[in-house]
Coordinates of C-alpha atoms and ligand atoms in Angstrom, one line a residue:
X1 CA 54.5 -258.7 39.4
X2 CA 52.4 -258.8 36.6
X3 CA 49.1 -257.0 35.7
X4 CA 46.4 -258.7 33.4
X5 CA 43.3 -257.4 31.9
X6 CA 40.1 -258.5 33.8
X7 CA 37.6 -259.9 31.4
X8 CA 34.4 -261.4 32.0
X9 CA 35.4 -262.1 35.3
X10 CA 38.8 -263.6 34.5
X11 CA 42.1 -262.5 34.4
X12 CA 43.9 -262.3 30.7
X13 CA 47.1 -261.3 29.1
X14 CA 46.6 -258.9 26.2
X15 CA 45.9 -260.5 23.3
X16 CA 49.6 -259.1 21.6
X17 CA 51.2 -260.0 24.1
X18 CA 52.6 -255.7 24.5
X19 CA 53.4 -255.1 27.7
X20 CA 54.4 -251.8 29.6
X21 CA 57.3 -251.4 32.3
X22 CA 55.1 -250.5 36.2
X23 CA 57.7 -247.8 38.0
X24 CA 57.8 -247.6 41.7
X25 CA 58.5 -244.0 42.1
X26 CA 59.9 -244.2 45.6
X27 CA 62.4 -245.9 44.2
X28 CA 62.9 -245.4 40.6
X29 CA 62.6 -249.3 39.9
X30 CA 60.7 -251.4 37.6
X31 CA 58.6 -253.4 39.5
X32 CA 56.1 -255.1 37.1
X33 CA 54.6 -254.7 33.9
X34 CA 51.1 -255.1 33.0
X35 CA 49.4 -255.0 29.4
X36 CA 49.2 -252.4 27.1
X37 CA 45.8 -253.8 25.8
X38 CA 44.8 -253.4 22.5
X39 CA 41.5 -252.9 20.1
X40 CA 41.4 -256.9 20.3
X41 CA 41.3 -257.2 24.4
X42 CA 38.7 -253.8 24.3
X43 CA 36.3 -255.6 22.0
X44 CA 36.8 -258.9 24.1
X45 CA 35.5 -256.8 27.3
X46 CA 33.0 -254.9 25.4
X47 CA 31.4 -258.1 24.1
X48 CA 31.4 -259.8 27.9
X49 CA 29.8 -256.4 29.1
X50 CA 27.3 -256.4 26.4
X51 CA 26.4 -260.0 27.2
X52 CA 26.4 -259.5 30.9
X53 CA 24.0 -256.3 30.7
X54 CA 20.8 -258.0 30.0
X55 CA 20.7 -259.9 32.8
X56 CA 22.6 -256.9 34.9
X57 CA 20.1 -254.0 34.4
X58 CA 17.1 -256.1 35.2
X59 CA 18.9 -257.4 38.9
X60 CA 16.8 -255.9 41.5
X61 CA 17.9 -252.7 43.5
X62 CA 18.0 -254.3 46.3
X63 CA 20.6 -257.4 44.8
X64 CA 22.9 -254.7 43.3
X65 CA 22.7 -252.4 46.1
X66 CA 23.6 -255.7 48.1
X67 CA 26.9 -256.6 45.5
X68 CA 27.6 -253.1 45.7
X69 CA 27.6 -252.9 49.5
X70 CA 29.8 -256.5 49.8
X71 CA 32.7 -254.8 47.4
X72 CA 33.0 -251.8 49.3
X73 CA 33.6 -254.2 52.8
X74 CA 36.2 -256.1 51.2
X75 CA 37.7 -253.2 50.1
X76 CA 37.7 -252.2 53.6
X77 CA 38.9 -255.7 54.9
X78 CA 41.6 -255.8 52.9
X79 CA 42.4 -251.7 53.7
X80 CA 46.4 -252.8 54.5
X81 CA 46.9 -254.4 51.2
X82 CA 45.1 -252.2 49.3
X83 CA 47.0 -248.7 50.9
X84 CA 50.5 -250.6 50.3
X85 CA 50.0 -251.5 46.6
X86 CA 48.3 -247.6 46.0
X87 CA 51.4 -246.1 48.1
X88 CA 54.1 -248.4 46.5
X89 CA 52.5 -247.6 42.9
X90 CA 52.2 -244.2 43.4
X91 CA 54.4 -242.8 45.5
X92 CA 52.0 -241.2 48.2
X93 CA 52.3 -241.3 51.7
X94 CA 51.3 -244.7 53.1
X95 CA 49.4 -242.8 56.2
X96 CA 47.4 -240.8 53.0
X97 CA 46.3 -244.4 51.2
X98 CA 45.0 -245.5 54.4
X99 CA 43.0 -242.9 55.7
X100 CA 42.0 -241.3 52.2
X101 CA 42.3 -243.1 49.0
X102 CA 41.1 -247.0 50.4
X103 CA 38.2 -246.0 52.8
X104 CA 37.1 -243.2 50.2
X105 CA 37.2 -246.2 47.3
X106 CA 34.8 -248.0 49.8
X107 CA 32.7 -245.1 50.2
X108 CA 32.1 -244.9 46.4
X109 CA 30.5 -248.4 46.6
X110 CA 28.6 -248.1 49.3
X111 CA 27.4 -244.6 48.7
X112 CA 26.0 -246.0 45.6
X113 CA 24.8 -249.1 46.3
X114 CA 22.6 -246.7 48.9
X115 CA 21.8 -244.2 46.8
X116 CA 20.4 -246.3 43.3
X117 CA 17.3 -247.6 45.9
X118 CA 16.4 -244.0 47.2
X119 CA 17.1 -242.7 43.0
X120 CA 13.4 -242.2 41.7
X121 CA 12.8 -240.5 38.7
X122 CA 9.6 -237.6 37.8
X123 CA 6.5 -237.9 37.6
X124 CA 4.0 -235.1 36.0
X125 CA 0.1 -235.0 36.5
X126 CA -1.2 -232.9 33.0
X127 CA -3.7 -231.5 34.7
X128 CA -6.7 -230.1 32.4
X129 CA -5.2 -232.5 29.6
X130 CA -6.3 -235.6 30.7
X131 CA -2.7 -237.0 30.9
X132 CA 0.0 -238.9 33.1
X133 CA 3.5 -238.2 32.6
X134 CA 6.0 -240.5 33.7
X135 CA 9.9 -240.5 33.5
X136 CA 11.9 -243.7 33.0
X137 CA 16.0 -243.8 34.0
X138 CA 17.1 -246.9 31.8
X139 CA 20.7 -247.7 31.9
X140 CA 22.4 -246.3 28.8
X141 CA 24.2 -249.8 27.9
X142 CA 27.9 -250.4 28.2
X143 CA 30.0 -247.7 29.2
X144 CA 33.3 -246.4 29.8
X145 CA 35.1 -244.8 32.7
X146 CA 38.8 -243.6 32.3
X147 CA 40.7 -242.2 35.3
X148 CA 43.8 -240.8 36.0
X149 CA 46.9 -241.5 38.0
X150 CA 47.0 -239.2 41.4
X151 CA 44.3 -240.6 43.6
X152 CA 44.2 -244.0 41.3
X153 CA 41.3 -246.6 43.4
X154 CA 39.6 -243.3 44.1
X155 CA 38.5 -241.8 41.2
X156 CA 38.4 -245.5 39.5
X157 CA 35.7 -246.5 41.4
X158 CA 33.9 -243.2 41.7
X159 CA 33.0 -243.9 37.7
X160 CA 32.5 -247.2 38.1
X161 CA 30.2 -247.6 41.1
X162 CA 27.4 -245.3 40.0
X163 CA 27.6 -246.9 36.8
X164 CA 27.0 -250.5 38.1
X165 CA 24.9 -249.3 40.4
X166 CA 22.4 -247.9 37.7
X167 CA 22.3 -251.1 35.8
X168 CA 25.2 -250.5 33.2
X169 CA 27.8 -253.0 32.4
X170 CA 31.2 -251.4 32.1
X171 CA 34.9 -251.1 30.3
X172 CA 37.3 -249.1 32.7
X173 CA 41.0 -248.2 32.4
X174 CA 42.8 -247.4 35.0
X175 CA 45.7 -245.1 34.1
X176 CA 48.9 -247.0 33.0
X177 CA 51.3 -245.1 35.6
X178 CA 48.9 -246.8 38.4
X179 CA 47.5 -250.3 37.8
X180 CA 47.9 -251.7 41.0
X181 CA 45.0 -251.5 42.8
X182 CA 42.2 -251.6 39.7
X183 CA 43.5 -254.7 39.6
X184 CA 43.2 -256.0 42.7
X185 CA 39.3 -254.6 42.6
X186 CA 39.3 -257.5 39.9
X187 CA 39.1 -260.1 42.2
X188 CA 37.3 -258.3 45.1
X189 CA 34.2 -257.9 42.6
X190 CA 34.6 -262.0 41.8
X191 CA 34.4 -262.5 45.5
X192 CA 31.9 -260.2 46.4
X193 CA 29.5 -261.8 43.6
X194 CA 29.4 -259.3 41.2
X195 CA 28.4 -261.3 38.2
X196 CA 31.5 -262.4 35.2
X197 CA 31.3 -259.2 32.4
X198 CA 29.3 -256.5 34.5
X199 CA 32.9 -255.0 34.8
X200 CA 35.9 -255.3 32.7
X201 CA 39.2 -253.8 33.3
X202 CA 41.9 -253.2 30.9
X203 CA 45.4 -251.8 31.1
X204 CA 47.2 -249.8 29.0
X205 CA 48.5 -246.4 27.0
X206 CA 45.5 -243.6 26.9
X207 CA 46.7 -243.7 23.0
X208 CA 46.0 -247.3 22.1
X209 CA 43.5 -248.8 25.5
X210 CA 42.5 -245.8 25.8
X211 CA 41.7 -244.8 22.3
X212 CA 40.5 -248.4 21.8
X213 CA 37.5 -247.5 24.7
X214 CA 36.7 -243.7 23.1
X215 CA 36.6 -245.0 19.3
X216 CA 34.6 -248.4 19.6
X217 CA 31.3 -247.3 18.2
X218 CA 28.8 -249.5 21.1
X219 CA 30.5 -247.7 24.2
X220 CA 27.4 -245.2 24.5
X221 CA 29.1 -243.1 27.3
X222 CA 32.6 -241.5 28.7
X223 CA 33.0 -241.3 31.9
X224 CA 37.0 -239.3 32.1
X225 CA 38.8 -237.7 34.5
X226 CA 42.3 -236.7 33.6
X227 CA 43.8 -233.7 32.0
X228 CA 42.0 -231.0 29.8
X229 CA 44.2 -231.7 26.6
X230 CA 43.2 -235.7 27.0
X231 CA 39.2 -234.5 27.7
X232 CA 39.7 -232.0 24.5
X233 CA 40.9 -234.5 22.4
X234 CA 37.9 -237.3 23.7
X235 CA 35.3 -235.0 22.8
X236 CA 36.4 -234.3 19.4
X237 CA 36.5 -238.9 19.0
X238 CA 33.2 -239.0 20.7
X239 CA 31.1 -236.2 19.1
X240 CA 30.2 -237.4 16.1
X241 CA 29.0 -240.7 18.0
X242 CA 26.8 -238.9 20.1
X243 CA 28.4 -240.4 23.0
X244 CA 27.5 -239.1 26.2
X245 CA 30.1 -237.6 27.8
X246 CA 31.5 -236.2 31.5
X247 CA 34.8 -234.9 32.1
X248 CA 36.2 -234.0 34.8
X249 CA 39.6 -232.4 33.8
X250 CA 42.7 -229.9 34.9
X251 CA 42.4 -226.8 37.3
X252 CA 44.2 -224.0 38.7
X253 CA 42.6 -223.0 41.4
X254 CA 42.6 -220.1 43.9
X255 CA 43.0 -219.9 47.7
X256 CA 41.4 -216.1 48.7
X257 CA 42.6 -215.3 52.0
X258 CA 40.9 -212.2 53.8
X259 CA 42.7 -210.5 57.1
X260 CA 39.3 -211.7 58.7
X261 CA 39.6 -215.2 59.0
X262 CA 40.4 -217.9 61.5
X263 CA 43.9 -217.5 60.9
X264 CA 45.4 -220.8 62.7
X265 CA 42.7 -222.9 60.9
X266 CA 43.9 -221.1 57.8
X267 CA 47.6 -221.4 58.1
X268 CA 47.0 -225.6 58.8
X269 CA 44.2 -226.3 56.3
X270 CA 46.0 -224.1 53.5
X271 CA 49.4 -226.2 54.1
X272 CA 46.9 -229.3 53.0
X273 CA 45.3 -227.6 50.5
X274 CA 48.8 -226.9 48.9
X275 CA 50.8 -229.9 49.4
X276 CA 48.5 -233.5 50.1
X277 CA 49.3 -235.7 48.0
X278 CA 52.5 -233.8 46.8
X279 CA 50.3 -231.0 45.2
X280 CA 48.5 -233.8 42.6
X281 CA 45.5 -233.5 43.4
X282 CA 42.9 -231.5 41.0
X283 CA 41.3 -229.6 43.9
X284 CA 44.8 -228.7 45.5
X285 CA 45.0 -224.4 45.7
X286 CA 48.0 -223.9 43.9
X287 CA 47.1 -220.0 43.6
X288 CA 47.4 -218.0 47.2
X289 CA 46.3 -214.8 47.4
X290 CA 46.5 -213.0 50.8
X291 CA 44.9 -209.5 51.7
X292 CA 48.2 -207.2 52.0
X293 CA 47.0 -206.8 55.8
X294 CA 48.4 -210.4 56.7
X295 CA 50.7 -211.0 54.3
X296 CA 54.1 -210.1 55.7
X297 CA 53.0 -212.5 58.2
X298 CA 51.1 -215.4 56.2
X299 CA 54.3 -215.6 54.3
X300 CA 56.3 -216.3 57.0
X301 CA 54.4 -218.4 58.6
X302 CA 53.5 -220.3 55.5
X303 CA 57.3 -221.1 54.8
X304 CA 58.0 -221.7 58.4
X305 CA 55.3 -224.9 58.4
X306 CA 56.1 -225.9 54.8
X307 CA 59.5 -226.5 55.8
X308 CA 59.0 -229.0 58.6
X309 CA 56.7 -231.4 56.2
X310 CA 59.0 -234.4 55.9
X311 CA 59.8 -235.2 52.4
X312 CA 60.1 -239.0 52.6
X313 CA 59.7 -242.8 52.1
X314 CA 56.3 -243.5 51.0
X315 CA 55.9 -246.5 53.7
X316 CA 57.3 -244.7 56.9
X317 CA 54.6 -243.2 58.6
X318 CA 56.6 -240.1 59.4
X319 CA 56.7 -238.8 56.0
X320 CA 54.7 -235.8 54.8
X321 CA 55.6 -235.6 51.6
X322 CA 56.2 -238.7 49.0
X323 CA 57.4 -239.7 45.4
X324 CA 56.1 -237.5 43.0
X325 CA 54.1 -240.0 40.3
X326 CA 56.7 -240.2 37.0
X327 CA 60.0 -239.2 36.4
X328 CA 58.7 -237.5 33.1
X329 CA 56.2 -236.0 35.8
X330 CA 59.0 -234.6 37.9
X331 CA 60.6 -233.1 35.0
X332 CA 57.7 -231.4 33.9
X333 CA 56.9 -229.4 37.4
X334 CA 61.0 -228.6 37.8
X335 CA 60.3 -227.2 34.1
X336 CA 57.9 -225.1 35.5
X337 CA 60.1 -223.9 38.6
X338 CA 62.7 -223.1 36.0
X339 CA 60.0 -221.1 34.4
X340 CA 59.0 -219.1 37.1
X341 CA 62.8 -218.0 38.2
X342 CA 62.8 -216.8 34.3
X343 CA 59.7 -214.8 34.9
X344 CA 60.9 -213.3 38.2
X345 CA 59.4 -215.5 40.6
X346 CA 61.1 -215.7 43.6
X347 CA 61.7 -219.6 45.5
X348 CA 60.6 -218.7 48.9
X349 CA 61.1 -222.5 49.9
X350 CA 62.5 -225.4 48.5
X351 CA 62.6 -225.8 44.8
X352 CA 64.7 -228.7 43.8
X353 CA 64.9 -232.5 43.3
X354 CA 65.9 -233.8 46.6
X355 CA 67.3 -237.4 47.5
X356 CA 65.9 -239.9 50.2
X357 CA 68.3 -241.6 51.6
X358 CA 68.4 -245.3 50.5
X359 CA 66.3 -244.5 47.5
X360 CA 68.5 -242.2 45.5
X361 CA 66.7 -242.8 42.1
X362 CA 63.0 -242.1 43.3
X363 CA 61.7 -239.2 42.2
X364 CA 61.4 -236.7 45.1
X365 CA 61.0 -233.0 45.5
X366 CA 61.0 -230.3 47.9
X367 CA 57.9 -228.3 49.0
X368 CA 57.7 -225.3 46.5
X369 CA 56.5 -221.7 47.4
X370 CA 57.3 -218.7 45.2
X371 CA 56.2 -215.6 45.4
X372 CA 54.6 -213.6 42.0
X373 CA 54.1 -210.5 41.7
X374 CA 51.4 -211.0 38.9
X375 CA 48.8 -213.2 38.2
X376 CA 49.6 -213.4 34.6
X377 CA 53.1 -215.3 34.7
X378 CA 53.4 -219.1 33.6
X379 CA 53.1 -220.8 36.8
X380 CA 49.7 -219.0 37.7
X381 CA 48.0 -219.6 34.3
X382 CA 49.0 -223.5 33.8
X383 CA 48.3 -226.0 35.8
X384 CA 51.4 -227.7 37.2
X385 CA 50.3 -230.7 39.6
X386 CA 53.2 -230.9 41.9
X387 CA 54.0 -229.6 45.2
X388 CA 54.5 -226.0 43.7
X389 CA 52.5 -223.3 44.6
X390 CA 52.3 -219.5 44.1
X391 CA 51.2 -216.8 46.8
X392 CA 50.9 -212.9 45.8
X393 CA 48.8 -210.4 48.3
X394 CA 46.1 -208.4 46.8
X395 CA 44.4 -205.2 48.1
X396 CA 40.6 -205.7 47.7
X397 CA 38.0 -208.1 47.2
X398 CA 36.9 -206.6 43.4
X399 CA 40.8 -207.0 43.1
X400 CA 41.1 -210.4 44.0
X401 CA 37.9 -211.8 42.4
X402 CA 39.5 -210.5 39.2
X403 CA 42.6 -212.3 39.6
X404 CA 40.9 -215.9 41.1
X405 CA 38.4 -215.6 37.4
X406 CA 41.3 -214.6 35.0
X407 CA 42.1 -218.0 34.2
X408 CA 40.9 -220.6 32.0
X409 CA 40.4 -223.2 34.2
X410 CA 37.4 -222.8 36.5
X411 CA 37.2 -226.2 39.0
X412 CA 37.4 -225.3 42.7
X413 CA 38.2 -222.0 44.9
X414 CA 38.6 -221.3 48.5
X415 CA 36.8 -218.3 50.5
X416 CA 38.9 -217.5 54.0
X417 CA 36.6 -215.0 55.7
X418 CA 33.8 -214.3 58.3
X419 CA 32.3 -211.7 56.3
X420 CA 28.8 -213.4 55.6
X421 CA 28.0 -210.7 52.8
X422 CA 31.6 -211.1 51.4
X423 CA 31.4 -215.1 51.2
X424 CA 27.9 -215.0 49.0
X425 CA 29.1 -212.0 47.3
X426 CA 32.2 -214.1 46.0
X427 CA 30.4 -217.8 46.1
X428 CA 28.0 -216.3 43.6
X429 CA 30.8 -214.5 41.2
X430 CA 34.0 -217.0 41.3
X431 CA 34.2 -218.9 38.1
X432 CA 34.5 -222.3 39.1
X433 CA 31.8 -225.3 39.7
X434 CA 32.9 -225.6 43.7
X435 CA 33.5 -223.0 46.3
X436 CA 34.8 -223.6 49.7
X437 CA 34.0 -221.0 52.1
X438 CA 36.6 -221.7 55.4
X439 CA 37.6 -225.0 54.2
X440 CA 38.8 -227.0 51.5
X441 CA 38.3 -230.3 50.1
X442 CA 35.4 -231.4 52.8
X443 CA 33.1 -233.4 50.3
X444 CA 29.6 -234.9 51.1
X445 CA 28.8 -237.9 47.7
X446 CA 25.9 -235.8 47.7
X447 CA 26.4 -232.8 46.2
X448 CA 27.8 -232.0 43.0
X449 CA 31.1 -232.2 41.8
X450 CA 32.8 -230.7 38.5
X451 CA 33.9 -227.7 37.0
X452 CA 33.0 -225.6 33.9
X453 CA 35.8 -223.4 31.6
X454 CA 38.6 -225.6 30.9
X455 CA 37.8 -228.1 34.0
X456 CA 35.5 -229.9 32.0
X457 CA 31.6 -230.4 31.6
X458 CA 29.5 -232.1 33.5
X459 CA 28.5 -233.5 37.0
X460 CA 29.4 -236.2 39.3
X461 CA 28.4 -237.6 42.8
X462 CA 25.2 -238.2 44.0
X463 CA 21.9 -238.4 41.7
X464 CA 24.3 -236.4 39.2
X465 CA 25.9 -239.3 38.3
X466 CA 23.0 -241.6 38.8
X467 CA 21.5 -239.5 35.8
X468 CA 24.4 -238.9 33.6
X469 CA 24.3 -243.3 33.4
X470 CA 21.0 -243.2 33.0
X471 CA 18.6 -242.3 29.8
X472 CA 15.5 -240.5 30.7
X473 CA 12.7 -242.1 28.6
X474 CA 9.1 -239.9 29.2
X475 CA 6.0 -241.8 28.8
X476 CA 2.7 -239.3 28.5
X477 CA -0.3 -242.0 28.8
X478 CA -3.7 -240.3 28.1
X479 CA -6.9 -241.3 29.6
Ligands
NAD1 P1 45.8 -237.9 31.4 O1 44.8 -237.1 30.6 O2 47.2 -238.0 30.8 O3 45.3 -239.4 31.5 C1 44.1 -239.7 32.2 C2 43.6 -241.0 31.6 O4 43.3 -240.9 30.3 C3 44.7 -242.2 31.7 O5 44.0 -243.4 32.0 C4 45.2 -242.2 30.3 O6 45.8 -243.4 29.9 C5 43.9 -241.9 29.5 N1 44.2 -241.4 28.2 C6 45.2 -240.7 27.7 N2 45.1 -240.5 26.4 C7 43.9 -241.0 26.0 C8 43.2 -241.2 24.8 N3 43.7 -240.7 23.6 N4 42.0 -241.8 24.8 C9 41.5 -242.3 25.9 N5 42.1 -242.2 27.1 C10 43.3 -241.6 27.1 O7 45.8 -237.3 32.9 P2 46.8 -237.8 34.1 O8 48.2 -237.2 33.8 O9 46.6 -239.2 34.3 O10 46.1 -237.0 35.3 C11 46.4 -235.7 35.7 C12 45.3 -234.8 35.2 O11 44.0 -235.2 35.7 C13 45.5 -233.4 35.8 O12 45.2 -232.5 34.7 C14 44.4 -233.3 36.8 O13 44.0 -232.0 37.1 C15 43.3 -234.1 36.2 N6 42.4 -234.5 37.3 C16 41.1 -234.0 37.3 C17 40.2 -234.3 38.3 C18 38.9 -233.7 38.4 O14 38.0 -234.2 39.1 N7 38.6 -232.6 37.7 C19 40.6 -235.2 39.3 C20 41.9 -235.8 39.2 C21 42.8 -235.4 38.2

């Protein structure tokens, strides 16, 4: 199967003709290859963006909300297709693509092709002055939106669709380890209307598509997710361009279980929070502190569910647990089990590669809990992105609060407790740009999403990304 870049509404091998093996990582195999695009294809999308935008930021609301709205029911008509090609480049559960990553790629459209007609922008009465102020959102231009591998359609289109949506033309990468499904988007826009140029996709390596996107001087803003060392190294490119800029980057993020709490609905949601999406998900809580009341019992309770989750083909619908991404990936979170044994951690469950039957070569791996006895080993100060996670018990809330903060990361955190005074006390003092107070990863497109330390700067969802692709422009009209 073969990838090509989408440009100007058409489908292109890169202009080199440099092309990059697609794994399948339930099975180990080469299944594709798709372009690794260079300066030459980036500057062929830019230039069919920057003719298309024109045209594109002066369509009415209504017409893009209407193209917007059309893309995100295709995506959902052709749900099957897209869940098999995200599962089978991935390596996640065919059950997770379906009910998570597909509808939630449709939700991105249609969520903004709502919001952009209800998005209004300020106006200010100068009273005593004789004056009207009046604030203008302009699109900024053409953009570009970078994602990452682990929830690929998803956080693709959750750039891209409030882009578009506020009258930008765009150039998007999808990451090279999973192409699939960007692609297919390619010919779902086409069908849905959206005009040839508003959106180009290329494919390739972050350090020559990639680099091609942050470096070209016209690109006016950055829309990245991916890790901190990637969103480091963009800002340092994009700084002295003035480029606007939100990233969305690593975390390491803290579960804070109090002896208080709806223990069942703990237990379950907590299994989630740890292992969807074999741990690779930014929000997963990979830190799992319990109050030394419960935690005799959390832990075994913990290890007795993590062992029944099915580590298995991606396709059968049985199977908990999938492929992890990359066998460079898997390498890199065994590292860090290796890591942890050295510092004393000890493997409560699992801990090793483990082999599907049929598909010896993919690139499995058991659940992981290990227990720390301090917060300042390896595996509780880096992120790892895998199913791996750490639990330790903790004796107070000051305690705790401590040990959730003391990290450099600072994305997401989740509260178990019915202590009303407790949960704002900690909501307002936790370090991280979302708290979950009795649940985890329950999202409204409304509100906004993002983290501050190492987890990156600035907001998405909502009128937060309506304004970050959009340039405020005040008017002050006397009379
Ligand atoms: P990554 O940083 O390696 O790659 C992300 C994207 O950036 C890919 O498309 C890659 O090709 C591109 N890239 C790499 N080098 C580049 C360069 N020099 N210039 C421009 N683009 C470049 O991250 P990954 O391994 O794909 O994803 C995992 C990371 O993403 C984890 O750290 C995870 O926490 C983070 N993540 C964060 C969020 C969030 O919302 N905060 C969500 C999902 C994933």
């Amino acid at each position: 199967m073969k990838i090509q870049n989408f440009i100007n509404g058409q489908f292109y091998d890169p202009i080199s003709n440099e092309w990059i093996d697609n794994y399948c990582p339930a099975s180990g195999e080469v299944y594709g290859k798709i372009p690794n695009a260079s300066k030459a294809d980036v500057e062929n999308a830019y230039i069919a963006a920057q003719s298309a935008f024109p045209s594109w930021s002066q369509t009415t609301l209504e017409e893009r909300s209407r193209i917007l709205i059309k893309i995100s029911e295709l995506l959902e008509a052709n749900l099957q297709q897209f869940a098999e090609a995200e599962s089978k480049d991935n390596g996640k559960p065919i059950s997770l693509a379906k009910s998570v990553d597909i509808p939630r790629a449709s939700s991105n459209f249609r969520f903004f092709g709502n919001a952009i007609t209800q998005f209004a922008s300020e106006s200010h009465d100068s009273i005593g002055q004789q004056a009207i102020n009046y604030t203008l959102r302009r699109p900024i231009g053409v953009v570009g939106c970078i994602s990452p591998w682990n929830l690929p359609l998803y956080l693709f289109t959750w750039k891209i669709a409030p882009a578009l949506a506020a009258g930008n033309c765009v150039v998007a990468k999808p990451s090279e380890v999973t192409p699939m499904t960007a692609c297919l988007l390619g010919n779902i826009c086409n069908e849905a209307g959206l005009p040839a140029g508003v959106l180009n996709i290329v494919h390739g390596l972050g350090s020559t598509t990639g680099q091609a996107i942050i470096e070209h001087p016209d690109i006016k803003a950055i829309s990245f997710t991916g890790g901190t060392k990637t969103g480091a190294h963009i800002a340092k490119i994009a700084a002295p361009m003035f480029k606007k800029l939100s990233l969305e980057l690593g975390g390491k993020n803290p579960n804070l279980i109090f002896a208080d709490c709806d223990y069942k609905d703990m237990l379950k949601t907590t299994v989630r929070s740890s292992f969807a999406n074999q741990g690779q998900i930014c929000l997963c809580g990979s830190r799992i502190f319990v109050e030394s009341s419960i935690y005799d019992t959390f832990k075994a309770d913990f290890i007795a569910q993590v062992k029944q989750l099915k580590v298995g083909h991606p396709s059968e619908t049985s199977t908990d647990i999938g492929a992890l991404v990359s066998e460079p990936h898997l390498d890199k979170v065994l590292q860090y089990i290796n890591t942890a044994k050295q510092e004393h951690g000890k493997i409560l469950c699992g801990g090793h590669r483990t082999i599907v039957k049929g598909y010896e070569n993919g690139y499995y791996l058991e659940p992981t809990v290990i227990e720390v006895d301090t917060n300042d080993c390896t595996i509780n100060q880096e992120e790892i992105f895998g199913p791996v996670v750490s639990i330790m018990p903790f004796n107070t809330e000051d305690e705790v609060l401590q040990m959730a903060n003391m990290v450099k990361y600072g994305l997401s955190a989740s509260i178990w407790t019915n202590d009303l005074k407790r949960t704002i006390r900690l909501s307002n003092q936790l370090q991280t740009g979302i708290v979950w107070v009795n649940t985890w990863m329950m999202r409204d497109l409304r509100t906004p999403f993002g983290g501050i330390k190492a987890s990156g700067i600035g907001r998405e969802g909502g009128f937060e990304a309506l304004r970050f692709f959009t340039e405020p422009k005040n008017v002050c009209i006397k009379y």
